[in-house]
PDB file of N, CA and C in Angstrom:
ATOM      1  N   MET A 253     -61.418  53.605 112.990  1.00 59.00           N
ATOM      2  CA  MET A 253     -59.718  53.743 112.917  1.00 59.00           C
ATOM      3  C   MET A 253     -58.779  53.369 114.390  1.00 59.00           C
ATOM      4  N   ALA A 254     -58.703  52.556 114.855  1.00 61.00           N
ATOM      5  CA  ALA A 254     -57.765  52.435 116.098  1.00 61.00           C
ATOM      6  C   ALA A 254     -56.052  52.719 115.500  1.00 61.00           C
ATOM      7  N   VAL A 255     -55.778  53.375 116.469  1.00 65.00           N
ATOM      8  CA  VAL A 255     -54.625  53.634 116.988  1.00 65.00           C
ATOM      9  C   VAL A 255     -54.209  53.302 117.289  1.00 65.00           C
ATOM     10  N   PHE A 256     -52.692  52.799 117.022  1.00 60.00           N
ATOM     11  CA  PHE A 256     -51.941  51.936 117.797  1.00 60.00           C
ATOM     12  C   PHE A 256     -50.232  52.456 118.606  1.00 60.00           C
ATOM     13  N   PRO A 257     -50.335  53.505 119.202  1.00 68.00           N
ATOM     14  CA  PRO A 257     -48.744  54.460 119.254  1.00 68.00           C
ATOM     15  C   PRO A 257     -47.607  53.656 119.244  1.00 68.00           C
ATOM     16  N   VAL A 258     -47.006  52.892 119.445  1.00 73.00           N
ATOM     17  CA  VAL A 258     -45.802  52.834 119.432  1.00 73.00           C
ATOM     18  C   VAL A 258     -44.762  53.769 119.945  1.00 73.00           C
ATOM     19  N   GLY A 259     -44.002  53.659 120.730  1.00 77.00           N
ATOM     20  CA  GLY A 259     -42.451  53.647 121.303  1.00 77.00           C
ATOM     21  C   GLY A 259     -42.061  53.031 120.703  1.00 77.00           C
ATOM     22  N   ILE A 260     -40.245  53.600 119.820  1.00 84.00           N
ATOM     23  CA  ILE A 260     -39.081  52.546 119.503  1.00 84.00           C
ATOM     24  C   ILE A 260     -37.519  53.221 120.295  1.00 84.00           C
ATOM     25  N   THR A 261     -36.841  52.081 120.766  1.00 87.00           N
ATOM     26  CA  THR A 261     -36.055  52.324 121.461  1.00 87.00           C
ATOM     27  C   THR A 261     -34.911  52.130 120.078  1.00 87.00           C
ATOM     28  N   HIS A 262     -33.509  52.128 120.936  1.00 89.00           N
ATOM     29  CA  HIS A 262     -32.082  51.574 120.022  1.00 89.00           C
ATOM     30  C   HIS A 262     -32.471  50.386 120.202  1.00 89.00           C
ATOM     31  N   TYR A 263     -32.975  50.136 122.008  1.00 91.00           N
ATOM     32  CA  TYR A 263     -33.016  48.334 121.635  1.00 91.00           C
ATOM     33  C   TYR A 263     -33.434  47.000 120.756  1.00 91.00           C
ATOM     34  N   ASP A 264     -34.860  48.058 121.051  1.00 91.00           N
ATOM     35  CA  ASP A 264     -36.109  48.018 119.426  1.00 91.00           C
ATOM     36  C   ASP A 264     -34.945  47.566 118.189  1.00 91.00           C
ATOM     37  N   LEU A 265     -34.434  48.561 117.389  1.00 93.00           N
ATOM     38  CA  LEU A 265     -34.393  48.719 116.307  1.00 93.00           C
ATOM     39  C   LEU A 265     -32.951  47.486 116.557  1.00 93.00           C
ATOM     40  N   ASP A 266     -31.893  47.394 117.512  1.00 94.00           N
ATOM     41  CA  ASP A 266     -30.863  45.659 117.328  1.00 94.00           C
ATOM     42  C   ASP A 266     -31.921  44.966 117.696  1.00 94.00           C
ATOM     43  N   GLN A 267     -32.888  44.814 117.660  1.00 95.00           N
ATOM     44  CA  GLN A 267     -33.438  43.441 118.019  1.00 95.00           C
ATOM     45  C   GLN A 267     -34.259  43.259 116.356  1.00 95.00           C
ATOM     46  N   TRP A 268     -34.670  44.562 115.638  1.00 95.00           N
ATOM     47  CA  TRP A 268     -35.643  43.992 115.112  1.00 95.00           C
ATOM     48  C   TRP A 268     -34.046  43.663 113.377  1.00 95.00           C
ATOM     49  N   GLU A 269     -33.384  44.201 113.545  1.00 96.00           N
ATOM     50  CA  GLU A 269     -31.984  43.938 113.607  1.00 96.00           C
ATOM     51  C   GLU A 269     -32.315  41.810 112.976  1.00 96.00           C
ATOM     52  N   LYS A 270     -32.021  41.590 114.853  1.00 97.00           N
ATOM     53  CA  LYS A 270     -31.577  40.622 114.542  1.00 97.00           C
ATOM     54  C   LYS A 270     -33.317  39.442 114.619  1.00 97.00           C
ATOM     55  N   ALA A 271     -34.198  40.270 114.167  1.00 97.00           N
ATOM     56  CA  ALA A 271     -34.339  39.490 113.268  1.00 97.00           C
ATOM     57  C   ALA A 271     -35.088  39.614 112.309  1.00 97.00           C
ATOM     58  N   LEU A 272     -34.665  40.423 111.414  1.00 97.00           N
ATOM     59  CA  LEU A 272     -34.697  40.048 110.289  1.00 97.00           C
ATOM     60  C   LEU A 272     -33.399  39.086 109.273  1.00 97.00           C
ATOM     61  N   GLU A 273     -32.711  38.593 110.526  1.00 97.00           N
ATOM     62  CA  GLU A 273     -31.605  37.751 110.222  1.00 97.00           C
ATOM     63  C   GLU A 273     -32.362  36.658 110.350  1.00 97.00           C
ATOM     64  N   GLU A 274     -33.356  36.628 111.418  1.00 96.00           N
ATOM     65  CA  GLU A 274     -33.890  35.256 111.479  1.00 96.00           C
ATOM     66  C   GLU A 274     -34.254  35.208 109.996  1.00 96.00           C
ATOM     67  N   LEU A 275     -35.272  36.229 109.920  1.00 96.00           N
ATOM     68  CA  LEU A 275     -36.723  35.839 108.396  1.00 96.00           C
ATOM     69  C   LEU A 275     -35.232  35.618 107.794  1.00 96.00           C
ATOM     70  N   ALA A 276     -34.794  36.590 107.319  1.00 94.00           N
ATOM     71  CA  ALA A 276     -33.610  35.576 106.503  1.00 94.00           C
ATOM     72  C   ALA A 276     -33.055  34.423 106.067  1.00 94.00           C
ATOM     73  N   GLY A 277     -33.255  33.114 107.144  1.00 94.00           N
ATOM     74  CA  GLY A 277     -32.636  31.989 106.883  1.00 94.00           C
ATOM     75  C   GLY A 277     -34.554  31.421 107.865  1.00 94.00           C
ATOM     76  N   ASP A 278     -36.320  31.722 107.075  1.00 94.00           N
ATOM     77  CA  ASP A 278     -37.218  31.666 107.030  1.00 94.00           C
ATOM     78  C   ASP A 278     -37.635  31.100 108.533  1.00 94.00           C
ATOM     79  N   ARG A 279     -37.164  31.791 109.225  1.00 96.00           N
ATOM     80  CA  ARG A 279     -37.532  30.891 111.073  1.00 96.00           C
ATOM     81  C   ARG A 279     -38.519  32.311 111.174  1.00 96.00           C
ATOM     82  N   PHE A 280     -39.649  31.634 111.929  1.00 97.00           N
ATOM     83  CA  PHE A 280     -40.511  32.906 113.441  1.00 97.00           C
ATOM     84  C   PHE A 280     -39.636  34.260 113.309  1.00 97.00           C
ATOM     85  N   VAL A 281     -40.508  34.755 113.894  1.00 97.00           N
ATOM     86  CA  VAL A 281     -39.469  36.414 114.924  1.00 97.00           C
ATOM     87  C   VAL A 281     -41.006  36.829 115.297  1.00 97.00           C
ATOM     88  N   SER A 282     -40.490  36.969 116.902  1.00 95.00           N
ATOM     89  CA  SER A 282     -41.592  38.287 117.505  1.00 95.00           C
ATOM     90  C   SER A 282     -41.217  39.416 118.206  1.00 95.00           C
ATOM     91  N   TRP A 283     -41.449  40.752 117.430  1.00 94.00           N
ATOM     92  CA  TRP A 283     -40.820  41.695 118.032  1.00 94.00           C
ATOM     93  C   TRP A 283     -41.511  42.425 118.921  1.00 94.00           C
ATOM     94  N   LEU A 284     -40.746  43.452 119.811  1.00 90.00           N
ATOM     95  CA  LEU A 284     -41.939  44.660 120.308  1.00 90.00           C
ATOM     96  C   LEU A 284     -42.440  43.364 121.429  1.00 90.00           C
ATOM     97  N   LYS A 285     -41.657  42.745 122.184  1.00 84.00           N
ATOM     98  CA  LYS A 285     -42.001  41.666 123.063  1.00 84.00           C
ATOM     99  C   LYS A 285     -42.071  41.750 123.837  1.00 84.00           C
ATOM    100  N   SER A 286     -41.748  43.259 124.140  1.00 79.00           N
ATOM    101  CA  SER A 286     -41.385  43.758 125.611  1.00 79.00           C
ATOM    102  C   SER A 286     -42.489  43.817 126.892  1.00 79.00           C
ATOM    103  N   GLY A 287     -44.058  43.505 125.633  1.00 76.00           N
ATOM    104  CA  GLY A 287     -45.231  44.076 126.863  1.00 76.00           C
ATOM    105  C   GLY A 287     -45.727  45.068 126.953  1.00 76.00           C
ATOM    106  N   ARG A 288     -44.456  46.076 126.758  1.00 75.00           N
ATOM    107  CA  ARG A 288     -45.245  47.463 126.821  1.00 75.00           C
ATOM    108  C   ARG A 288     -46.292  48.123 125.228  1.00 75.00           C
ATOM    109  N   THR A 289     -45.445  46.770 124.518  1.00 80.00           N
ATOM    110  CA  THR A 289     -46.707  47.577 123.729  1.00 80.00           C
ATOM    111  C   THR A 289     -47.423  47.007 122.229  1.00 80.00           C
ATOM    112  N   VAL A 290     -47.391  47.487 121.836  1.00 85.00           N
ATOM    113  CA  VAL A 290     -48.302  45.624 120.740  1.00 85.00           C
ATOM    114  C   VAL A 290     -46.468  45.251 120.047  1.00 85.00           C
ATOM    115  N   ARG A 291     -46.588  43.726 119.922  1.00 90.00           N
ATOM    116  CA  ARG A 291     -45.971  43.118 119.301  1.00 90.00           C
ATOM    117  C   ARG A 291     -46.161  42.422 117.666  1.00 90.00           C
ATOM    118  N   LEU A 292     -45.477  42.536 117.379  1.00 92.00           N
ATOM    119  CA  LEU A 292     -45.150  41.558 115.973  1.00 92.00           C
ATOM    120  C   LEU A 292     -44.566  40.097 115.659  1.00 92.00           C
ATOM    121  N   GLY A 293     -45.868  38.824 115.009  1.00 96.00           N
ATOM    122  CA  GLY A 293     -45.462  38.175 114.563  1.00 96.00           C
ATOM    123  C   GLY A 293     -45.039  37.530 113.861  1.00 96.00           C
ATOM    124  N   ILE A 294     -43.637  37.146 112.479  1.00 97.00           N
ATOM    125  CA  ILE A 294     -43.336  37.425 111.350  1.00 97.00           C
ATOM    126  C   ILE A 294     -43.393  35.539 111.410  1.00 97.00           C
ATOM    127  N   LYS A 295     -43.903  34.951 110.186  1.00 96.00           N
ATOM    128  CA  LYS A 295     -43.663  32.915 109.981  1.00 96.00           C
ATOM    129  C   LYS A 295     -43.803  32.997 108.759  1.00 96.00           C
ATOM    130  N   PRO A 296     -42.677  33.319 107.892  1.00 94.00           N
ATOM    131  CA  PRO A 296     -42.643  32.513 106.626  1.00 94.00           C
ATOM    132  C   PRO A 296     -42.940  30.841 106.474  1.00 94.00           C
ATOM    133  N   SER A 297     -42.883  30.691 105.263  1.00 91.00           N
ATOM    134  CA  SER A 297     -43.293  29.345 105.355  1.00 91.00           C
ATOM    135  C   SER A 297     -43.325  29.595 103.589  1.00 91.00           C
ATOM    136  N   ALA A 298     -43.185  27.642 103.297  1.00 84.00           N
ATOM    137  CA  ALA A 298     -42.804  27.273 102.581  1.00 84.00           C
ATOM    138  C   ALA A 298     -43.423  27.790 100.291  1.00 84.00           C
ATOM    139  N   SER A 299     -43.767  28.574 100.848  1.00 87.00           N
ATOM    140  CA  SER A 299     -44.456  29.270  99.144  1.00 87.00           C
ATOM    141  C   SER A 299     -43.869  30.907  99.433  1.00 87.00           C
ATOM    142  N   GLY A 300     -42.966  31.068 100.306  1.00 88.00           N
ATOM    143  CA  GLY A 300     -42.848  32.661  99.992  1.00 88.00           C
ATOM    144  C   GLY A 300     -43.754  33.400 100.802  1.00 88.00           C
ATOM    145  N   ALA A 301     -45.160  32.891 101.385  1.00 93.00           N
ATOM    146  CA  ALA A 301     -46.139  34.175 102.107  1.00 93.00           C
ATOM    147  C   ALA A 301     -45.326  33.654 103.225  1.00 93.00           C
ATOM    148  N   VAL A 302     -46.404  35.365 103.954  1.00 96.00           N
ATOM    149  CA  VAL A 302     -45.785  34.829 105.462  1.00 96.00           C
ATOM    150  C   VAL A 302     -47.527  34.864 106.073  1.00 96.00           C
ATOM    151  N   GLY A 303     -46.989  34.525 107.174  1.00 96.00           N
ATOM    152  CA  GLY A 303     -48.162  35.500 108.437  1.00 96.00           C
ATOM    153  C   GLY A 303     -47.864  36.181 109.586  1.00 96.00           C
ATOM    154  N   VAL A 304     -48.503  37.258 109.323  1.00 96.00           N
ATOM    155  CA  VAL A 304     -48.686  38.539 110.053  1.00 96.00           C
ATOM    156  C   VAL A 304     -49.484  37.995 111.474  1.00 96.00           C
ATOM    157  N   SER A 305     -48.699  39.290 112.444  1.00 95.00           N
ATOM    158  CA  SER A 305     -49.737  39.037 113.564  1.00 95.00           C
ATOM    159  C   SER A 305     -49.079  39.907 114.253  1.00 95.00           C
ATOM    160  N   LEU A 306     -50.597  40.931 114.247  1.00 91.00           N
ATOM    161  CA  LEU A 306     -50.169  41.953 115.953  1.00 91.00           C
ATOM    162  C   LEU A 306     -50.950  41.841 116.104  1.00 91.00           C
ATOM    163  N   GLN A 307     -50.375  41.819 117.935  1.00 91.00           N
ATOM    164  CA  GLN A 307     -51.876  42.018 119.641  1.00 91.00           C
ATOM    165  C   GLN A 307     -50.731  42.819 120.022  1.00 91.00           C
ATOM    166  N   ASP A 308     -52.136  43.620 120.927  1.00 84.00           N
ATOM    167  CA  ASP A 308     -52.212  44.882 121.123  1.00 84.00           C
ATOM    168  C   ASP A 308     -52.065  44.619 122.648  1.00 84.00           C
ATOM    169  N   ALA A 309     -51.708  43.277 123.667  1.00 76.00           N
ATOM    170  CA  ALA A 309     -51.488  42.273 124.231  1.00 76.00           C
ATOM    171  C   ALA A 309     -51.691  43.634 126.354  1.00 76.00           C
ATOM    172  N   PRO A 310     -51.015  45.245 125.704  1.00 70.00           N
ATOM    173  CA  PRO A 310     -51.429  45.891 126.554  1.00 70.00           C
ATOM    174  C   PRO A 310     -52.261  46.877 126.706  1.00 70.00           C
ATOM    175  N   SER A 311     -53.044  47.050 126.051  1.00 77.00           N
ATOM    176  CA  SER A 311     -54.437  48.096 126.232  1.00 77.00           C
ATOM    177  C   SER A 311     -55.716  47.658 125.331  1.00 77.00           C
ATOM    178  N   SER A 312     -55.915  47.142 124.186  1.00 80.00           N
ATOM    179  CA  SER A 312     -57.125  46.283 123.906  1.00 80.00           C
ATOM    180  C   SER A 312     -57.408  45.151 123.773  1.00 80.00           C
ATOM    181  N   GLN A 313     -56.198  44.833 123.754  1.00 83.00           N
ATOM    182  CA  GLN A 313     -56.247  42.943 123.701  1.00 83.00           C
ATOM    183  C   GLN A 313     -56.479  42.190 122.555  1.00 83.00           C
ATOM    184  N   VAL A 314     -56.363  42.980 121.193  1.00 86.00           N
ATOM    185  CA  VAL A 314     -56.610  42.786 119.882  1.00 86.00           C
ATOM    186  C   VAL A 314     -55.861  42.471 119.466  1.00 86.00           C
ATOM    187  N   THR A 315     -55.907  40.766 118.603  1.00 90.00           N
ATOM    188  CA  THR A 315     -55.217  40.529 117.763  1.00 90.00           C
ATOM    189  C   THR A 315     -55.297  40.349 116.750  1.00 90.00           C
ATOM    190  N   VAL A 316     -54.676  40.911 115.958  1.00 93.00           N
ATOM    191  CA  VAL A 316     -54.942  40.786 113.610  1.00 93.00           C
ATOM    192  C   VAL A 316     -53.925  39.962 112.914  1.00 93.00           C
ATOM    193  N   SER A 317     -54.271  38.786 112.442  1.00 95.00           N
ATOM    194  CA  SER A 317     -53.642  38.045 112.140  1.00 95.00           C
ATOM    195  C   SER A 317     -54.090  37.982 110.342  1.00 95.00           C
ATOM    196  N   LEU A 318     -52.585  37.643 109.616  1.00 95.00           N
ATOM    197  CA  LEU A 318     -52.570  38.408 108.198  1.00 95.00           C
ATOM    198  C   LEU A 318     -51.901  37.405 107.642  1.00 95.00           C
ATOM    199  N   PRO A 319     -52.352  36.811 106.814  1.00 95.00           N
ATOM    200  CA  PRO A 319     -51.643  36.262 105.512  1.00 95.00           C
ATOM    201  C   PRO A 319     -50.632  38.151 104.441  1.00 95.00           C
ATOM    202  N   LEU A 320     -49.841  36.994 103.982  1.00 95.00           N
ATOM    203  CA  LEU A 320     -48.858  38.634 103.441  1.00 95.00           C
ATOM    204  C   LEU A 320     -47.655  37.593 102.210  1.00 95.00           C
ATOM    205  N   SER A 321     -47.747  38.432 100.512  1.00 95.00           N
ATOM    206  CA  SER A 321     -47.205  37.539 100.112  1.00 95.00           C
ATOM    207  C   SER A 321     -46.368  38.206  99.929  1.00 95.00           C
ATOM    208  N   PRO A 322     -45.109  39.093 100.264  1.00 94.00           N
ATOM    209  CA  PRO A 322     -43.480  40.372 100.272  1.00 94.00           C
ATOM    210  C   PRO A 322     -43.559  39.549  98.611  1.00 94.00           C
ATOM    211  N   ALA A 323     -43.068  41.082  98.069  1.00 94.00           N
ATOM    212  CA  ALA A 323     -42.538  40.460  96.962  1.00 94.00           C
ATOM    213  C   ALA A 323     -40.647  40.643  96.951  1.00 94.00           C
ATOM    214  N   ALA A 324     -40.351  40.222  96.493  1.00 92.00           N
ATOM    215  CA  ALA A 324     -38.856  39.393  96.723  1.00 92.00           C
ATOM    216  C   ALA A 324     -38.232  40.561  96.908  1.00 92.00           C
ATOM    217  N   GLY A 325     -37.316  40.414  97.484  1.00 94.00           N
ATOM    218  CA  GLY A 325     -35.969  41.530  97.886  1.00 94.00           C
ATOM    219  C   GLY A 325     -36.531  42.567  99.294  1.00 94.00           C
ATOM    220  N   TRP A 326     -37.700  41.444 100.095  1.00 95.00           N
ATOM    221  CA  TRP A 326     -38.493  42.702 100.775  1.00 95.00           C
ATOM    222  C   TRP A 326     -37.525  42.357 102.523  1.00 95.00           C
ATOM    223  N   ILE A 327     -36.241  41.512 102.351  1.00 95.00           N
ATOM    224  CA  ILE A 327     -36.613  41.804 103.407  1.00 95.00           C
ATOM    225  C   ILE A 327     -34.927  43.058 103.238  1.00 95.00           C
ATOM    226  N   GLU A 328     -34.610  43.199 101.841  1.00 97.00           N
ATOM    227  CA  GLU A 328     -33.452  43.098 101.753  1.00 97.00           C
ATOM    228  C   GLU A 328     -33.866  45.478 102.014  1.00 97.00           C
ATOM    229  N   ASP A 329     -35.331  45.060 101.171  1.00 97.00           N
ATOM    230  CA  ASP A 329     -35.931  46.780 101.607  1.00 97.00           C
ATOM    231  C   ASP A 329     -36.381  47.019 102.925  1.00 97.00           C
ATOM    232  N   ARG A 330     -36.300  45.820 104.008  1.00 96.00           N
ATOM    233  CA  ARG A 330     -37.573  45.779 105.225  1.00 96.00           C
ATOM    234  C   ARG A 330     -35.059  47.017 106.055  1.00 96.00           C
ATOM    235  N   ARG A 331     -34.310  46.370 105.754  1.00 97.00           N
ATOM    236  CA  ARG A 331     -32.414  46.681 105.735  1.00 97.00           C
ATOM    237  C   ARG A 331     -33.039  47.366 105.947  1.00 97.00           C
ATOM    238  N   ALA A 332     -33.031  48.179 104.940  1.00 97.00           N
ATOM    239  CA  ALA A 332     -32.659  49.732 104.214  1.00 97.00           C
ATOM    240  C   ALA A 332     -33.816  50.144 104.968  1.00 97.00           C
ATOM    241  N   CYS A 333     -35.295  50.014 105.711  1.00 95.00           N
ATOM    242  CA  CYS A 333     -35.656  51.257 105.994  1.00 95.00           C
ATOM    243  C   CYS A 333     -35.114  51.215 107.432  1.00 95.00           C
ATOM    244  N   LEU A 334     -34.029  50.294 107.871  1.00 96.00           N
ATOM    245  CA  LEU A 334     -33.594  49.824 109.399  1.00 96.00           C
ATOM    246  C   LEU A 334     -32.328  50.986 109.624  1.00 96.00           C
ATOM    247  N   ASP A 335     -32.232  50.719 108.155  1.00 95.00           N
ATOM    248  CA  ASP A 335     -30.450  51.892 108.005  1.00 95.00           C
ATOM    249  C   ASP A 335     -31.098  53.196 108.438  1.00 95.00           C
ATOM    250  N   HIS A 336     -32.156  53.315 107.640  1.00 94.00           N
ATOM    251  CA  HIS A 336     -32.281  54.631 107.704  1.00 94.00           C
ATOM    252  C   HIS A 336     -33.088  55.406 109.424  1.00 94.00           C
ATOM    253  N   ALA A 337     -34.111  54.803 109.355  1.00 92.00           N
ATOM    254  CA  ALA A 337     -34.584  54.670 111.597  1.00 92.00           C
ATOM    255  C   ALA A 337     -32.553  55.251 111.848  1.00 92.00           C
ATOM    256  N   ARG A 338     -32.268  54.203 112.494  1.00 92.00           N
ATOM    257  CA  ARG A 338     -31.111  54.449 112.704  1.00 92.00           C
ATOM    258  C   ARG A 338     -30.786  56.286 112.127  1.00 92.00           C
ATOM    259  N   ARG A 339     -30.132  56.078 110.771  1.00 90.00           N
ATOM    260  CA  ARG A 339     -29.109  57.262 111.197  1.00 90.00           C
ATOM    261  C   ARG A 339     -30.213  58.471 110.785  1.00 90.00           C
ATOM    262  N   THR A 340     -31.832  58.670 110.943  1.00 89.00           N
ATOM    263  CA  THR A 340     -32.897  59.863 111.644  1.00 89.00           C
ATOM    264  C   THR A 340     -33.228  59.130 113.091  1.00 89.00           C
ATOM    265  N   PHE A 341     -33.233  58.645 113.842  1.00 80.00           N
ATOM    266  CA  PHE A 341     -33.258  58.342 114.858  1.00 80.00           C
ATOM    267  C   PHE A 341     -33.387  59.176 116.349  1.00 80.00           C
ATOM    268  N   VAL A 342     -33.662  60.149 116.905  1.00 65.00           N
ATOM    269  CA  VAL A 342     -33.425  60.766 117.950  1.00 65.00           C
ATOM    270  C   VAL A 342     -34.613  60.755 118.561  1.00 65.00           C
ATOM    271  N   GLY A 343     -33.375  60.092 120.004  1.00 56.00           N
ATOM    272  CA  GLY A 343     -33.361  59.899 121.458  1.00 56.00           C
ATOM    273  C   GLY A 343     -32.986  59.166 121.676  1.00 56.00           C
TER     274      GLY A 343
END
């Protein structure tokens, strides 16, 4: 199993909040695109499914892409996780 350590900053959390707004508008997002860690891409489709890709450009050059069918309300769930992360963030 491959492990991809990811360090998250306050700035990254702010960018994730903006990404969730874009996703709520059914727009493609790319998050953690600084080049220092893995990058996450999410592309919504008209059917409600999303295409998700993870790219580890800084080290292994591995890219994994897959389609997902998230449950209704998944963006709101991610917002709740974001709020939790902000409350518990140390650093």
